[in-house]
Amino acid sequence: MIIETHGLTKQFNGSGGCKDISLSVTEGRIFGFLGPNGAGKSTFVKTLLGLLIPTGGQARIMGQPIGNIKVRSKVGYLPELFRYHDWLTGEELLKYHAQLFHLSKGEYVKKISNVLEIVGLLGKEKQKVGTYSKGMQQRIGLAVALINDPLLIFLDEPTSALDPIGRKEVRDIIIELKKQGKTVFLNSHLLSEVESVCDEIAIINHGNLVVSGSWQDLQVGELQMEISINNYSQQIGEKLKLLAIKLEKKHNNVFLSLKNEQDVNDALKIIIENSGVITKVQTKRQSLEDLFMFWIKKEGKERC
Amino acid sequence: MLTIIKYSLKEMLNKKIFVATLVLALIFLGLYGGALYMVYHKGGNFPDLIIRSTVSSQLLGAGFYFSTFIIAFLTVLGGIGTISLELESGLLYTVLTKPITRTKFMLGKFTGLALMLIIFSVFMLSSVLILNIIMAGKVFYNFQIINIIKAVNIYFLIPLTLLAIVFFFSTRLKSLATGIVVIMLFMLGIIGGFLEQIGVLIQKQELVDIGILASLISPVDSMYRKFFSVLYDVENTPLSLISTGPFGSIHPPSGWMVIYTIVFILAFVTLAIRKFNRMDL
Ligand SMILES: Nc1ncnc2c1ncn2[C@@H]1O[C@H](COP(=O)(O)OP(=O)(O)OP(=O)(O)O)[C@@H](O)[C@H]1O
Ligand SMILES: [Mg+2]
């Protein structure tokens, strides 16, 4: 486990922040940390990074407690409110951060042009950061987060200022990082963004951890299945009704709600054994949005 | 830590405030040089060497004294720009997640700013002195190298005191409030110094006591007067009389005051670092 927290709590004068968060992140995974505005996502990350002093609980990053100096040379961070030394040029800013990581000149010269290329700022490096657009500032922030070739990268809403192309680029960067074996901790409320890249997610609301786990673990409720059948018979219908939670038929199409993936095979077997001819099959899981709404509402109800 | 020192220095030189101070300093030096010229070349002759030297010491004192204001201006505004504002703006999120402790970060900042202020102080002091030597012609200066070195080192305690106070309040107040508090403390020291001098002159012990109290809270003005008395070697020279006046010192602070000031600086920096280590960013 690259990150492990036990009841990590950070509250501001007894309110807000995040409470009693216990979770673990596996090395090499992309971990999505989700929650509505003000849920406590940024607070959690800033506490893990030692910027906020925890009011309770413990956490370990790469086996070391919060604030360990050595671990920091292996961590990258893009804060949500990115402000950089605007009197430096993009290149000088990266050099400054490389030096803070104690990289030698030989190491950082190559690395700087490398990260500039990754974030798409090549050619803009001689410009003062203060004259960058908001999106460009977020990109240079991402470059800063990658300058030390980190093993673990915290990205707090990395695409908040980016256009759709930029968002896609950042998604690709995250996937590329995973391919290199890096771990990414992604804070976001953009569900589609998380949906397409994350291996594991945690949902937080009102400072409390609502649920966490892999995609599979979080799936709740039924699986939707649509089957197009030629020579549909009454018999097929009867048998499918026994299997499914819900059945609807429109022309040649049957819509089923199933308990889980195992039932897919059984449903197909019934049709084939009763000489139905399948021309099209489609299954659909709940989208992350459905999941998110489900868990957030559930948490809301439990609070009442 | 070296990186922090280097970039604090660099940042300061890049700030508009530094350019503004430099322009202000040059205007001041120009006016001051003009005034010296008027006195020595247009204002009649002072044939008597003693009188001439007394006038010269007053003019030199005035030059040093007003330089202190410019240096204080740079210290307060520069210090706030590079510490208070950075703490508030979230600029440090990415810096303090690097492999550097908060203590080292603060020490690096302090050292970088202190170096810059020391260089600037040397520039101001030597400009004022050189202008005097050029303009005054034959004057009785009894400056020994050792005294100059001692005096200048004491002078450095002026910006360092202010910087330590800026650091202390930056970790506790917003930047604007920090600026106001530090400037008020600076003024308190100045007024306290005046009261003490007047108190000695008219022999009113209450005034002297108030002055001493003020200089304990803000030892800036005491260090200026100590600097001037060490420069003129008041304690050992029978001609010490020539260095008295509004910008000199009838009653120079003791050596203990210098030690007090050094402890004062160390204490304020330590308290600033201690608070910084426990702060939420
Ligand atoms: N410095 C602070 N002082 C007091 N309360 C704070 C502070 N920082 C955050 N909070 C409170 O803690 C809660 C969580 O804030 P946080 O910034 O962690 O939310 P978030 O999940 O990152 O939200 P967003 O999606 O808007 O970025 C909020 O209710 C906020 O008001
Ligand atoms: Mg946030």
Short mmCIF file of N, CA and C and ligand atoms in Angstrom, two decimals, chain A residues 37-38 40-43 80 156-157 187 189, ligand 2:
data_model
loop_
_atom_site.label_atom_id
_atom_site.label_comp_id
_atom_site.label_asym_id
_atom_site.label_seq_id
_atom_site.Cartn_x
_atom_site.Cartn_y
_atom_site.Cartn_z
N ASN A 37 -18.77 19.67 -3.86
CA ASN A 37 -18.02 20.82 -3.37
C ASN A 37 -18.07 20.88 -1.85
N GLY A 38 -16.92 21.15 -1.27
CA GLY A 38 -16.87 21.31 0.18
C GLY A 38 -16.92 20.00 0.95
N GLY A 40 -14.48 17.92 1.43
CA GLY A 40 -13.27 17.69 2.21
C GLY A 40 -12.16 17.02 1.42
N LYS A 41 -12.28 17.00 0.11
CA LYS A 41 -11.26 16.34 -0.73
C LYS A 41 -9.91 17.04 -0.63
N SER A 42 -9.92 18.35 -0.85
CA SER A 42 -8.65 19.07 -0.81
C SER A 42 -8.04 19.04 0.58
N THR A 43 -8.90 19.15 1.58
CA THR A 43 -8.41 19.09 2.96
C THR A 43 -7.66 17.78 3.20
N GLU A 80 -5.09 22.62 -5.93
CA GLU A 80 -6.26 23.08 -6.68
C GLU A 80 -6.18 24.57 -6.97
N ASP A 156 -5.06 17.66 -7.66
CA ASP A 156 -6.31 18.19 -7.10
C ASP A 156 -7.04 18.95 -8.19
N GLU A 157 -8.03 18.33 -8.76
CA GLU A 157 -8.80 18.87 -9.86
C GLU A 157 -7.89 19.41 -10.97
N ASN A 187 -8.15 13.94 -7.30
CA ASN A 187 -9.30 14.58 -6.66
C ASN A 187 -10.17 15.16 -7.74
N HIS A 189 -14.50 16.29 -9.05
CA HIS A 189 -15.94 16.10 -9.03
C HIS A 189 -16.46 15.95 -10.45
MG MG C 2 -11.07 21.01 -3.40
#
